[in-house]
CSV table of C-alpha atoms in Angstrom, one decimal:
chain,number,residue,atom,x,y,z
K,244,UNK,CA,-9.7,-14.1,-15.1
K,245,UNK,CA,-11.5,-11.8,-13.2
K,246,UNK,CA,-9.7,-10.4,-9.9
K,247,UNK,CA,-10.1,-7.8,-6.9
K,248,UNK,CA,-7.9,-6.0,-5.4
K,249,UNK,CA,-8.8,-4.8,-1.2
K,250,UNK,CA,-7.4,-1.7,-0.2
K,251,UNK,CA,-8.4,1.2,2.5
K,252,UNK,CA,-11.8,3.4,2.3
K,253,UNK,CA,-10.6,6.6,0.0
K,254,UNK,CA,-7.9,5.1,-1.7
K,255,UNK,CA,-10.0,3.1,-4.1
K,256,UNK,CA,-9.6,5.8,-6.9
K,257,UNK,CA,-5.7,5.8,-6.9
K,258,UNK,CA,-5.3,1.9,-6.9
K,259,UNK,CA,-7.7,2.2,-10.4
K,260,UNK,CA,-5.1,4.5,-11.7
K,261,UNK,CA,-2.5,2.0,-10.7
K,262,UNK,CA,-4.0,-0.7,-11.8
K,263,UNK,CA,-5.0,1.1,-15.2
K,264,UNK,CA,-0.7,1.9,-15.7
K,265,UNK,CA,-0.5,-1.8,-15.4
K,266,UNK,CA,-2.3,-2.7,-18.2
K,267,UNK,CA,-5.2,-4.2,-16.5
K,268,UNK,CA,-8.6,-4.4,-18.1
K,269,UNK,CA,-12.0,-4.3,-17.2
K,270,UNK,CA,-11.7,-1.9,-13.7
K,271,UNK,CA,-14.5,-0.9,-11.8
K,272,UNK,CA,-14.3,0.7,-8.6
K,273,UNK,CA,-16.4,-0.9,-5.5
K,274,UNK,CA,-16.0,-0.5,-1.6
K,275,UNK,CA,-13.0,-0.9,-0.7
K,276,UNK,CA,-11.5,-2.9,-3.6
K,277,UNK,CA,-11.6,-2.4,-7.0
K,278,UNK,CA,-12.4,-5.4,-9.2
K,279,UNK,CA,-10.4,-6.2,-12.8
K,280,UNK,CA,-9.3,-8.8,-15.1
K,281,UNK,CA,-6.1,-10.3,-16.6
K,282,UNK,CA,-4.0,-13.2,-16.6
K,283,UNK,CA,-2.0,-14.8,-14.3
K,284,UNK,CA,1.2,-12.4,-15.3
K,285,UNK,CA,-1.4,-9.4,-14.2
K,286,UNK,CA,-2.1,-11.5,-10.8
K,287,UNK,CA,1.5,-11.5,-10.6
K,288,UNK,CA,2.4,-8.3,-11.2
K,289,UNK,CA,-0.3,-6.8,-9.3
K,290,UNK,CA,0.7,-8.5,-6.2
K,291,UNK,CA,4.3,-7.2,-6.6
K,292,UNK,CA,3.4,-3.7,-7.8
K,293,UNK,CA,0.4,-1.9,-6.4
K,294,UNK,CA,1.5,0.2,-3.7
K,295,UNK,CA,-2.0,1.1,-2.1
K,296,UNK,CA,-3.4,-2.7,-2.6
K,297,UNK,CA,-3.9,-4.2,0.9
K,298,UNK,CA,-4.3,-8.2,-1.2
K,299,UNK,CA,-5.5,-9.7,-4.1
K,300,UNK,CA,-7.9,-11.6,-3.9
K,301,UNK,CA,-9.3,-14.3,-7.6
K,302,UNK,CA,-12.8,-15.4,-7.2
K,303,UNK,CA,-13.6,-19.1,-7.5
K,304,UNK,CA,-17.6,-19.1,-6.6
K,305,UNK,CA,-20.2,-15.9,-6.2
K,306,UNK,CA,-23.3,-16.9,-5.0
K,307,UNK,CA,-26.6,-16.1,-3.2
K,308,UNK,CA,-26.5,-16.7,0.6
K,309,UNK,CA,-29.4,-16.2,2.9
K,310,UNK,CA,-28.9,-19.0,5.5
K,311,UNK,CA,-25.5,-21.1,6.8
K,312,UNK,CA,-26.8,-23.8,4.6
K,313,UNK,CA,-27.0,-21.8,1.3
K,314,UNK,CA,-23.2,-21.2,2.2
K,315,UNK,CA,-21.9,-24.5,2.8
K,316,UNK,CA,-24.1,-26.2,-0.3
K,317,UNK,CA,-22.5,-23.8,-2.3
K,318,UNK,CA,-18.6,-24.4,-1.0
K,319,UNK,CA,-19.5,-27.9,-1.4
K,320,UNK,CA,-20.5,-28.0,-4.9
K,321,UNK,CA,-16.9,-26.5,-5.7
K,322,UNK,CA,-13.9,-29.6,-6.6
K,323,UNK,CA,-11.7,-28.6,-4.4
K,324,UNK,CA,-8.9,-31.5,-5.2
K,325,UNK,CA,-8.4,-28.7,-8.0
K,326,UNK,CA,-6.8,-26.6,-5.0
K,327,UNK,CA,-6.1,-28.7,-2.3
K,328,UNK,CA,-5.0,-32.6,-1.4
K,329,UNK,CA,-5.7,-34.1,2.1
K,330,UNK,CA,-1.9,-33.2,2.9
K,331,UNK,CA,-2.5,-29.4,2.2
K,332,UNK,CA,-3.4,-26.7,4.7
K,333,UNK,CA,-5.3,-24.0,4.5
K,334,UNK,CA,-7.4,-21.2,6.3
K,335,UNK,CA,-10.7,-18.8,5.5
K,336,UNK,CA,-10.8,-15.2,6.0
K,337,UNK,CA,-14.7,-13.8,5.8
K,338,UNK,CA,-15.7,-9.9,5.7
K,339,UNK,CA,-19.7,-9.9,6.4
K,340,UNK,CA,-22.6,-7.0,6.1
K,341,UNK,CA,-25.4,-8.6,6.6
K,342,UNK,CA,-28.2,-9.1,8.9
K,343,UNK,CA,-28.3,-12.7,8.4
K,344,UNK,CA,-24.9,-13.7,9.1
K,345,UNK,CA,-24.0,-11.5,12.7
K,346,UNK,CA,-20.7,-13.3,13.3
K,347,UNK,CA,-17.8,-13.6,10.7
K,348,UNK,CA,-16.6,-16.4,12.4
K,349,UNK,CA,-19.3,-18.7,11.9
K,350,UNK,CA,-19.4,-18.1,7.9
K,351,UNK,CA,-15.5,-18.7,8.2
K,352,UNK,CA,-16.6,-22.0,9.7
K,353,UNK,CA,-19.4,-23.1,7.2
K,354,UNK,CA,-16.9,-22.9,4.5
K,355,UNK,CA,-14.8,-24.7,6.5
K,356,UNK,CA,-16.7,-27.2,7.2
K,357,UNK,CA,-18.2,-28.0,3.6
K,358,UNK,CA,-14.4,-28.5,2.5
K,359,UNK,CA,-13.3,-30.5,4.9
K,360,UNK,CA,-16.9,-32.6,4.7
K,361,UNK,CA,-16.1,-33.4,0.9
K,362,UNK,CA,-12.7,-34.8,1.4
K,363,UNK,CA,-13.9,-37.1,4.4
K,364,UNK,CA,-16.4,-38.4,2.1
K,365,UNK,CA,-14.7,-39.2,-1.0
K,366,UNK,CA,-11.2,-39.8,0.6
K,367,UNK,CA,-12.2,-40.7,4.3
K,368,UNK,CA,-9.1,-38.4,5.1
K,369,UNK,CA,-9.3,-34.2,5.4
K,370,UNK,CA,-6.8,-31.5,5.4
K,371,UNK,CA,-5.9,-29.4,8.0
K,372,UNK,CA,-6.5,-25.6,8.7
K,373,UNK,CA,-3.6,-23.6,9.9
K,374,UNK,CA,-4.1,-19.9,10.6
K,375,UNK,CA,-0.6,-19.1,11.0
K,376,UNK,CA,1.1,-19.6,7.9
K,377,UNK,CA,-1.7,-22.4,5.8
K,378,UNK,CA,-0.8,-23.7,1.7
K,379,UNK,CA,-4.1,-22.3,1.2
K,380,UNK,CA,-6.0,-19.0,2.2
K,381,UNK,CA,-9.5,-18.5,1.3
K,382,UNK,CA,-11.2,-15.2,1.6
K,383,UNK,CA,-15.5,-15.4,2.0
K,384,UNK,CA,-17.2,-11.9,1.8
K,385,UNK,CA,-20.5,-12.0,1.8
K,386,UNK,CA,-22.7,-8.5,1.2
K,387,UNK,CA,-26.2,-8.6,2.3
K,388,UNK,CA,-27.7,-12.1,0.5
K,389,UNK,CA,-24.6,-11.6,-2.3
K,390,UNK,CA,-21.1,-13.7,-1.6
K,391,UNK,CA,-18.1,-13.8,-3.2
K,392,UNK,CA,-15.3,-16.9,-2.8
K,393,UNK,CA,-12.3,-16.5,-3.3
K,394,UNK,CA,-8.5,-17.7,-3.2
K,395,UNK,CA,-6.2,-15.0,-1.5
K,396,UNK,CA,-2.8,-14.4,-3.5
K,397,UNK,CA,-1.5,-12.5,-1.3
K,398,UNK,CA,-1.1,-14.0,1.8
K,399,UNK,CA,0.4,-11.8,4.2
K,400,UNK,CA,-1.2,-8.4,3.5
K,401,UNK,CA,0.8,-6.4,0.9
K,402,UNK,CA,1.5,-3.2,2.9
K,403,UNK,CA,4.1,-5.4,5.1
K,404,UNK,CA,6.8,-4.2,2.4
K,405,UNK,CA,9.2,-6.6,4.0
K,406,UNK,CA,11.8,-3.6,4.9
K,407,UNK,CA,10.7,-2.4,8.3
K,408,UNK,CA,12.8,-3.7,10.7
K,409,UNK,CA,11.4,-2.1,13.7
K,410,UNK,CA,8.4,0.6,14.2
K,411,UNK,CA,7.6,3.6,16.3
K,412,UNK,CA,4.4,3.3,18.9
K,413,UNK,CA,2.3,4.3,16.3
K,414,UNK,CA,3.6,3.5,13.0
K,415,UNK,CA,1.9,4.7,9.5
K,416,UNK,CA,0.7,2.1,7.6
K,417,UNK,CA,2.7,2.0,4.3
K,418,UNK,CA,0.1,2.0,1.9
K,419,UNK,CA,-1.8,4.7,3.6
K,420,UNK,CA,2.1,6.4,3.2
K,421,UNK,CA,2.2,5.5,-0.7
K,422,UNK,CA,-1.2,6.6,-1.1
K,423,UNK,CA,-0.4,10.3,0.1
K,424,UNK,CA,2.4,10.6,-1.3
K,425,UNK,CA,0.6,9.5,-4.9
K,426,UNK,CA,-2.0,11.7,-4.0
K,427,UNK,CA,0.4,15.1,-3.8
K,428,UNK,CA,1.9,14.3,-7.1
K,429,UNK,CA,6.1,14.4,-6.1
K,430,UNK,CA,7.4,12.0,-8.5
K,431,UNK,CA,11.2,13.1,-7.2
K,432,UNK,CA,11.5,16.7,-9.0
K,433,UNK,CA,11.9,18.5,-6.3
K,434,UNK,CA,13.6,17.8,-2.5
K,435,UNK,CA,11.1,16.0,-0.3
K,436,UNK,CA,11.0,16.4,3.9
K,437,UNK,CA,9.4,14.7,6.6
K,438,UNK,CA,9.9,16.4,9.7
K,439,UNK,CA,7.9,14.1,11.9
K,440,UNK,CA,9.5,11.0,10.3
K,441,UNK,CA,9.0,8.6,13.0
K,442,UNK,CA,9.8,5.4,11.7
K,443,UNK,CA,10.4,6.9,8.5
K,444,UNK,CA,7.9,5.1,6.6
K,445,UNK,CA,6.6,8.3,4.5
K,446,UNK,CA,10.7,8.7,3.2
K,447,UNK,CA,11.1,5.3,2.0
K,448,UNK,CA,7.4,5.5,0.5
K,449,UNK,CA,8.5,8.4,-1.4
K,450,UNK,CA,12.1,6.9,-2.2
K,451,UNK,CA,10.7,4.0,-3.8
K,452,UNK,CA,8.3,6.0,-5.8
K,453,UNK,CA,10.8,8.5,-6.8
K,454,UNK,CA,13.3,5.8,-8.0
K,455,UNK,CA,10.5,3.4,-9.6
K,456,UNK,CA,11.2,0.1,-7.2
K,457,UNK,CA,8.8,-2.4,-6.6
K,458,UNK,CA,6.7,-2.3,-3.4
K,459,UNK,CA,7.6,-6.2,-3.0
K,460,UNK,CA,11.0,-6.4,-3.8
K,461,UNK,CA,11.9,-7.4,0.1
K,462,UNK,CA,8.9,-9.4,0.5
K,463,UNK,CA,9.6,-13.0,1.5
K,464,UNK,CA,6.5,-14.1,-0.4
K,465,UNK,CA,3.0,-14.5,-1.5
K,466,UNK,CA,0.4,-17.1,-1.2
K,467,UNK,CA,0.2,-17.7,-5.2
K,468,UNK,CA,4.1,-18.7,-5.1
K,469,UNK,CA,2.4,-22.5,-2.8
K,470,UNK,CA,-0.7,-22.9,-5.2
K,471,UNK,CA,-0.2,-25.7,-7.5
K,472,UNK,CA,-0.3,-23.6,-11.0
K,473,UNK,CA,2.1,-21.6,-9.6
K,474,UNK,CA,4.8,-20.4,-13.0
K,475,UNK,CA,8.3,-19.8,-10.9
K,476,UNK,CA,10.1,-18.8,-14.2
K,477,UNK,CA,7.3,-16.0,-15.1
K,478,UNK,CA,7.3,-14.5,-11.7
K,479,UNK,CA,11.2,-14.7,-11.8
K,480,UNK,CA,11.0,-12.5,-15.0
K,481,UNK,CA,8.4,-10.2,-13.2
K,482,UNK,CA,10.4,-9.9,-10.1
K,483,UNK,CA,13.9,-9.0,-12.0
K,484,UNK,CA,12.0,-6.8,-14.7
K,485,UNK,CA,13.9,-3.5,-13.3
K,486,UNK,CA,13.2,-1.5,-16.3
K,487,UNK,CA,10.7,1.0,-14.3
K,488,UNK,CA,13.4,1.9,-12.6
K,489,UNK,CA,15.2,5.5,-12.7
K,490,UNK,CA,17.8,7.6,-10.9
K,491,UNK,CA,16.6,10.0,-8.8
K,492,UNK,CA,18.3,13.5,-8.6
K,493,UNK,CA,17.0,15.1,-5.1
K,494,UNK,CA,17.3,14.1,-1.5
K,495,UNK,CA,14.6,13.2,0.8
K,496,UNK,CA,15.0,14.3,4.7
K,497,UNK,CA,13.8,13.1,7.4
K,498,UNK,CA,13.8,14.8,11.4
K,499,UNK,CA,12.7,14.1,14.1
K,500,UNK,CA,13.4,15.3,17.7
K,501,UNK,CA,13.0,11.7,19.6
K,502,UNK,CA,16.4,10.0,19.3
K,503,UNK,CA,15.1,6.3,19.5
K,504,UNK,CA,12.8,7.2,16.5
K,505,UNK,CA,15.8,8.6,14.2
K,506,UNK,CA,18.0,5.5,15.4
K,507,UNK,CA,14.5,3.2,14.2
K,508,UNK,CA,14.2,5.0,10.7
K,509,UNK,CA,17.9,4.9,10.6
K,510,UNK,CA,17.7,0.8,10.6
K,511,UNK,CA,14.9,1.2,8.2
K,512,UNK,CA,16.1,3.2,5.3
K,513,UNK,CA,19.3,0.7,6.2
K,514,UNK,CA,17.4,-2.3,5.4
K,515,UNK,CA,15.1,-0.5,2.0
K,516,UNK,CA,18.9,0.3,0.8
K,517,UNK,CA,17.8,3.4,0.3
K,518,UNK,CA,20.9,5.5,2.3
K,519,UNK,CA,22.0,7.5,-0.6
K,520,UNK,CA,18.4,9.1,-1.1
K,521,UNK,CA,17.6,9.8,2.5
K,522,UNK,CA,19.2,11.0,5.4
K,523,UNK,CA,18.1,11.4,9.1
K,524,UNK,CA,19.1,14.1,11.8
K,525,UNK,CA,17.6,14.6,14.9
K,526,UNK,CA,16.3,18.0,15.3
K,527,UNK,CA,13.1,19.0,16.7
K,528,UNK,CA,10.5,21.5,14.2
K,529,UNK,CA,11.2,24.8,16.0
K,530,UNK,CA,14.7,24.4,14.6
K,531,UNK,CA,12.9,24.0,10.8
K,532,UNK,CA,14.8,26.7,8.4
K,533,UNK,CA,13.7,27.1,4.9
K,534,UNK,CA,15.5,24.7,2.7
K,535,UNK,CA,18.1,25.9,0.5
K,536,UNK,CA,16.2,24.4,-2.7
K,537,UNK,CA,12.4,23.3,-3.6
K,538,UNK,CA,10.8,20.9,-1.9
K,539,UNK,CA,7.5,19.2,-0.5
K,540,UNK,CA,6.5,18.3,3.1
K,541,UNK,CA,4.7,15.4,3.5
K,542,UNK,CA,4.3,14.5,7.7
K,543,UNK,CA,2.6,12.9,10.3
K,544,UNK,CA,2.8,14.6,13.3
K,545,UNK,CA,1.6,13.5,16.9
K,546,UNK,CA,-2.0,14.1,17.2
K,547,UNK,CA,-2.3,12.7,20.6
K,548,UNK,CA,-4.3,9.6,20.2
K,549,UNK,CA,-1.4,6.9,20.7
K,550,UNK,CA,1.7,9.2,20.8
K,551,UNK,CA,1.5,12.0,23.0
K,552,UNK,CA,3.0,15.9,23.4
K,553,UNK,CA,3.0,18.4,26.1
K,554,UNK,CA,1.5,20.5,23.9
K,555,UNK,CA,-0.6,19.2,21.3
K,556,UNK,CA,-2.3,22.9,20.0
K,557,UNK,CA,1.0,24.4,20.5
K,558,UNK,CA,2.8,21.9,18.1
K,559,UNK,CA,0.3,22.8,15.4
K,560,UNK,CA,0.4,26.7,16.0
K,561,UNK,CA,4.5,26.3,15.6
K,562,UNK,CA,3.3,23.9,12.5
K,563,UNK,CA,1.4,27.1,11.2
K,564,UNK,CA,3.8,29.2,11.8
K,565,UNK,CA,7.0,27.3,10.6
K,566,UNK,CA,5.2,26.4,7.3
K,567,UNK,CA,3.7,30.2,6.4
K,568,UNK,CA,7.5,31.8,7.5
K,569,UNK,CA,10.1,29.4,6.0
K,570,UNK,CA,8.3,27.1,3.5
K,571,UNK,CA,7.0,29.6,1.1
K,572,UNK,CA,6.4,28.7,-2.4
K,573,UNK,CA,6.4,25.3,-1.6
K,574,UNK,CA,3.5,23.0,-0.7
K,575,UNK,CA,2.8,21.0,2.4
K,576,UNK,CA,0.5,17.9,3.1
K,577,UNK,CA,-0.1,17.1,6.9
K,578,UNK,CA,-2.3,14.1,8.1
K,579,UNK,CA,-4.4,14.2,11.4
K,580,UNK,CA,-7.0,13.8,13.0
K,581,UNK,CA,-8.3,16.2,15.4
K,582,UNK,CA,-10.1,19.6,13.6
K,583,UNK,CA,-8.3,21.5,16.5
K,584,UNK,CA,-5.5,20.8,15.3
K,585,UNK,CA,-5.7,21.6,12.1
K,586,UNK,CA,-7.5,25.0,13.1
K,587,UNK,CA,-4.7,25.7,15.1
K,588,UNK,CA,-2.5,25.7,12.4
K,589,UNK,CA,-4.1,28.8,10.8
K,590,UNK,CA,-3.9,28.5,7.5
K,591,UNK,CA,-6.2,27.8,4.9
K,592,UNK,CA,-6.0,23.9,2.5
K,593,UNK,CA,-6.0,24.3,-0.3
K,594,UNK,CA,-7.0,20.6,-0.8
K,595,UNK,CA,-8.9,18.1,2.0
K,596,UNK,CA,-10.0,14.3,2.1
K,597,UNK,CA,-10.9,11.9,4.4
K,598,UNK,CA,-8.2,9.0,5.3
K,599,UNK,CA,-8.5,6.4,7.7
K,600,UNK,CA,-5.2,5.8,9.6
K,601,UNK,CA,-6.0,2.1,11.5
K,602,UNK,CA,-9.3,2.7,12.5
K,603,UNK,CA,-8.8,6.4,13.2
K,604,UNK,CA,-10.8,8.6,10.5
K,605,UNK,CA,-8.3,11.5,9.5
K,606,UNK,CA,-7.9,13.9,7.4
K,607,UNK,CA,-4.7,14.9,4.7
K,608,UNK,CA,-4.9,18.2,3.6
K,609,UNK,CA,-2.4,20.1,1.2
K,610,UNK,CA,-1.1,23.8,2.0
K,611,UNK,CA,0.0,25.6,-0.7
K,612,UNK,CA,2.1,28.1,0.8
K,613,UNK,CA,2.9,31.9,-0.7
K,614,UNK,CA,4.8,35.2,-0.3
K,615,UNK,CA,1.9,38.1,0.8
K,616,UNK,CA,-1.9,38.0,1.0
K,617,UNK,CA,-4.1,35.2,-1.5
K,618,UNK,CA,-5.0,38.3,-3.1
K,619,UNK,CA,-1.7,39.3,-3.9
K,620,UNK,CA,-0.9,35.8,-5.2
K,621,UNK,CA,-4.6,36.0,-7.7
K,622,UNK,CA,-3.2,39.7,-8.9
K,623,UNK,CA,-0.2,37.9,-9.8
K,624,UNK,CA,-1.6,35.1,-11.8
K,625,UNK,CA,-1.4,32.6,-9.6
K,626,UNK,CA,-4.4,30.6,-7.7
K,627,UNK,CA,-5.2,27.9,-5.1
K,628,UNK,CA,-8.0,25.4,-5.8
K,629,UNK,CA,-10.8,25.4,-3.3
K,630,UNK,CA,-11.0,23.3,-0.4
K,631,UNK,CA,-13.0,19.9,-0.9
K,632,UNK,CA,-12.7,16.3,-1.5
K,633,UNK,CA,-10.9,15.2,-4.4
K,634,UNK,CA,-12.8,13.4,-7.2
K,635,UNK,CA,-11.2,10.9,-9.4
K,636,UNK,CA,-13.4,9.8,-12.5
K,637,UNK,CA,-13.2,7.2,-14.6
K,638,UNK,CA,-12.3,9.5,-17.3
K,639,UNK,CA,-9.0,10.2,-15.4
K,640,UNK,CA,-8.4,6.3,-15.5
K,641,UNK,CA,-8.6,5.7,-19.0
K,642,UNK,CA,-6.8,9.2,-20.0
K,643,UNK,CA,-4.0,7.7,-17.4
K,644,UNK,CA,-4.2,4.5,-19.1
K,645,UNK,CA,-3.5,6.0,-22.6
K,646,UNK,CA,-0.8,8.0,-21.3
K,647,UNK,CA,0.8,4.6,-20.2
K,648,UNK,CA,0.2,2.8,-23.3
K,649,UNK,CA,2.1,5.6,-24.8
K,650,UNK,CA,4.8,5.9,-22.9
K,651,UNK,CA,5.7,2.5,-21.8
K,652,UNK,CA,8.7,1.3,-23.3
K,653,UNK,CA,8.7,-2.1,-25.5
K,654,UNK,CA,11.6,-3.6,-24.8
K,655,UNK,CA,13.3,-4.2,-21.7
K,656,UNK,CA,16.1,-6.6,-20.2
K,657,UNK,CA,16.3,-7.9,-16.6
K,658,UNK,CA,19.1,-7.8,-14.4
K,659,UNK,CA,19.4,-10.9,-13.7
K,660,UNK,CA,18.9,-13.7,-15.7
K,661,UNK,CA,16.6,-16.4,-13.9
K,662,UNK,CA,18.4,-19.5,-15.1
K,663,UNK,CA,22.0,-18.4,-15.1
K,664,UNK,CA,20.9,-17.4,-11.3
K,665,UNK,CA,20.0,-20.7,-10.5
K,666,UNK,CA,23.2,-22.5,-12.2
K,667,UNK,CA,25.6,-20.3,-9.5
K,668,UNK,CA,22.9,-22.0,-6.6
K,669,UNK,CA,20.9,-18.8,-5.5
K,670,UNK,CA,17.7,-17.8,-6.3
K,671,UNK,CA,16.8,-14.7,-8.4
K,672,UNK,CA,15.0,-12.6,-5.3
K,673,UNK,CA,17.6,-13.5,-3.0
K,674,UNK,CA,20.1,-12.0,-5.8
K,675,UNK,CA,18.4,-9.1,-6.3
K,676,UNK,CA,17.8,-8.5,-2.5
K,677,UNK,CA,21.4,-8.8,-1.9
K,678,UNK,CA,21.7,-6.0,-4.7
K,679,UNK,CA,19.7,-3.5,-2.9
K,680,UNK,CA,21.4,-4.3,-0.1
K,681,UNK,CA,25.0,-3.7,-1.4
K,682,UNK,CA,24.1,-0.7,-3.5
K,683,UNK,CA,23.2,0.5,0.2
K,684,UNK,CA,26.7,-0.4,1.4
K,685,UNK,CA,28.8,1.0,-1.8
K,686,UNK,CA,26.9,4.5,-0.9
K,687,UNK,CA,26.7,4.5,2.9
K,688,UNK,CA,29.9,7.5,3.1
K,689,UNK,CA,27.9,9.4,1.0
């Protein structure tokens, strides 16, 4: 079946890679999404996997729309007793660029309409749309005269991980986090610090990467698990499937110097089980002292927008300063968003690209820091690539995707087995959940 999965402007390239490693055929790289194919173990696993997917969304009709009444023949023409009954609910979600349509809302209702049209007319009953939490959630983008239907497996959007118990004023989203943290490279060979960690949403990005775990394993659930093909036992074997998983050898730490944020990531980390790999202390950056082994910065810092500082261009300067005297020989990656600040911090990228954080349009850029002058470090042997926008081709997807195939193991058990978990009366997630949660507990002295 052909499928799409949404994400953020800029991160398209990294989901291809992710969705090459898992097997998936057929990728092609669009506007915000990237489109694919496989079966509905792929839908599955895609849903519970990708970290920088925002949903997934399988198309049911694509079709050409240059009036409301194109749009509603063609939702019309669809059976939809194959997906719903007059006791079902459901709700449509429409993206729109075009000059024909001006108001999202109105193609949401077309659709609408046409469904709930059919099943007066054959049935003299309808279903009922509920925005909240519907059976049913049907996404309608429509591209100039070109439209796309489809059935939303997601639900909820996938970058509500399911483990953030309570956020900061400004929060990062988490796949925006994943993605940045994909994008350096730090699979967990080396320490890792945030010291800006607000809610600490970068850490337990990185902790979860670093120890192989399953973006969704705290979700509550998806949208596929009410449609009425929905395979229980296959996602139970998807869900329990922890043979990606690995031990991870470093630490991750997290400061910051506002005590309700470190008592928020605290919580957090808490609920992602996640205590043994990161710790929190409250200390503000001018305290920062070169760590003791190799590591990797990854932050966030306040750029003034919806969390502000006394001194925003004296932050960065001690930013500048902190990273060229006591992180040497390391890298660090900083997102913001004013080129102030980032001037401020004096040193040159060695790596730039636009992100957007909500609807702010940032930039992450990558300092790779040395002892002495660049020329020094080129006499030595060593370089630094030039600053620009990183390119991912699709020659990078299929070498990643042979790579995989390589390296991917063929046999595997699961932890828990689905049907012996459902003789002692609870369900395989909730198991597993209450794993993570007491591996958390057997640690928390540590």
């Amino acid at each position: 079946m052909q499928l799409i999965a949404k994400t953020f402007q800029g991160l398209e390239p990294l989901l291809a890679q992710e969705l090459t490693a898992l097997g998936a055929d057929d990728i092609e790289i669009g506007r915000r999404m990237v489109s694919f194919s496989g079966d509905k173990t792929m839908l599955y696993r895609a849903n519970f996997c990708l970290r920088t997917a925002i949903r997934v969304l399988k198309p049911i009709k694509q079709f050409r729309a240059r009036s409301a009444d194109d749009v509603y023949r063609a939702v019309q023409s669809i059976d939809w007793s194959q997906y719903l009954t007059t006791q079902t609910t459901f709700a449509v979600d429409s993206v729109v660029f075009s000059t024909e349509f001006r108001h999202s809302k109105f193609v949401a209702y077309k659709v609408k309409d046409a469904i709930v049209d059919q099943f007066r007319e054959r049935t003299g009953d309808r279903p009922n749309v509920s925005v909240s939490n519907p059976d049913l959630r049907l996404h309608i983008h429509i591209s100039d005269f070109d439209a796309t239907l489809a059935l939303d497996s997601s639900g909820e959007s996938l970058h509500r991980r399911g483990y953030r118990q309570e956020q900061v004023a400004a929060p990062l989203n988490e796949v925006l986090a994943a993605a940045i943290v994909m994008m350096s490279g730090w699979d967990g060979s080396t320490d890792f610090i945030d010291p800006f960690c607000g809610s600490g949403t970068i850490a337990i990005e990185a902790a979860l990467i670093a120890r192989g775990i399953a973006p969704g394993i705290f979700r509550k659930g998806y949208a596929f698990e009410k449609w009425p093909d929905f395979d229980p036992d296959l996602f139970s074997t998807i869900f329990n499937d922890d043979s990606a998983e690995r031990d991870f050898g470093h630490h991750i730490y997290c400061y910051d110097n506002d005590p309700m944020a470190v008592g928020i990531a605290t919580r957090n980390i808490k609920a992602a089980g996640l205590g043994k790999e990161i710790s929190v202390e409250l200390r503000d950056f001018k305290d920062f002292v070169r760590p003791d082994a190799k590591a990797m910065i990854i932050t966030n810092p306040p750029y003034g927008e919806r969390i502000s500082t006394p001194d925003l261009q004296g932050l960065y300067r001690l930013i500048g300063q902190k990273l060229k005297r006591e992180f040497s020989g390391n890298e660090a990656w900083v997102l913001s968003y004013h080129e102030e600040c980032f001037e401020a911090i004096g040193l040159k990228p060695s790596f730039r690209t636009t992100l957007y954080n909500g609807s702010l349009q940032c930039e992450v850029r990558k300092y790779q820091l040395f002892d002495g002058s660049y020329n020094a470090l080129r006499a030595s042997g060593g370089t630094i690539k030039e600053s620009g926008d990183r390119r991912f081709s699709r020659r990078d997807t299929r070498a990643s995707r042979r790579d995989n195939h390589t390296s991917r193991r063929d046999n595997h058990t699961s932890r828990r087995d689905s049907r012996s978990s459902r003789q002692h009366g609870s369900s395989p997630r909730t198991q597993r959940q209450q794993s993570r949660k007491r591996y958390f507990e057997d640690n928390e002295e540590d």
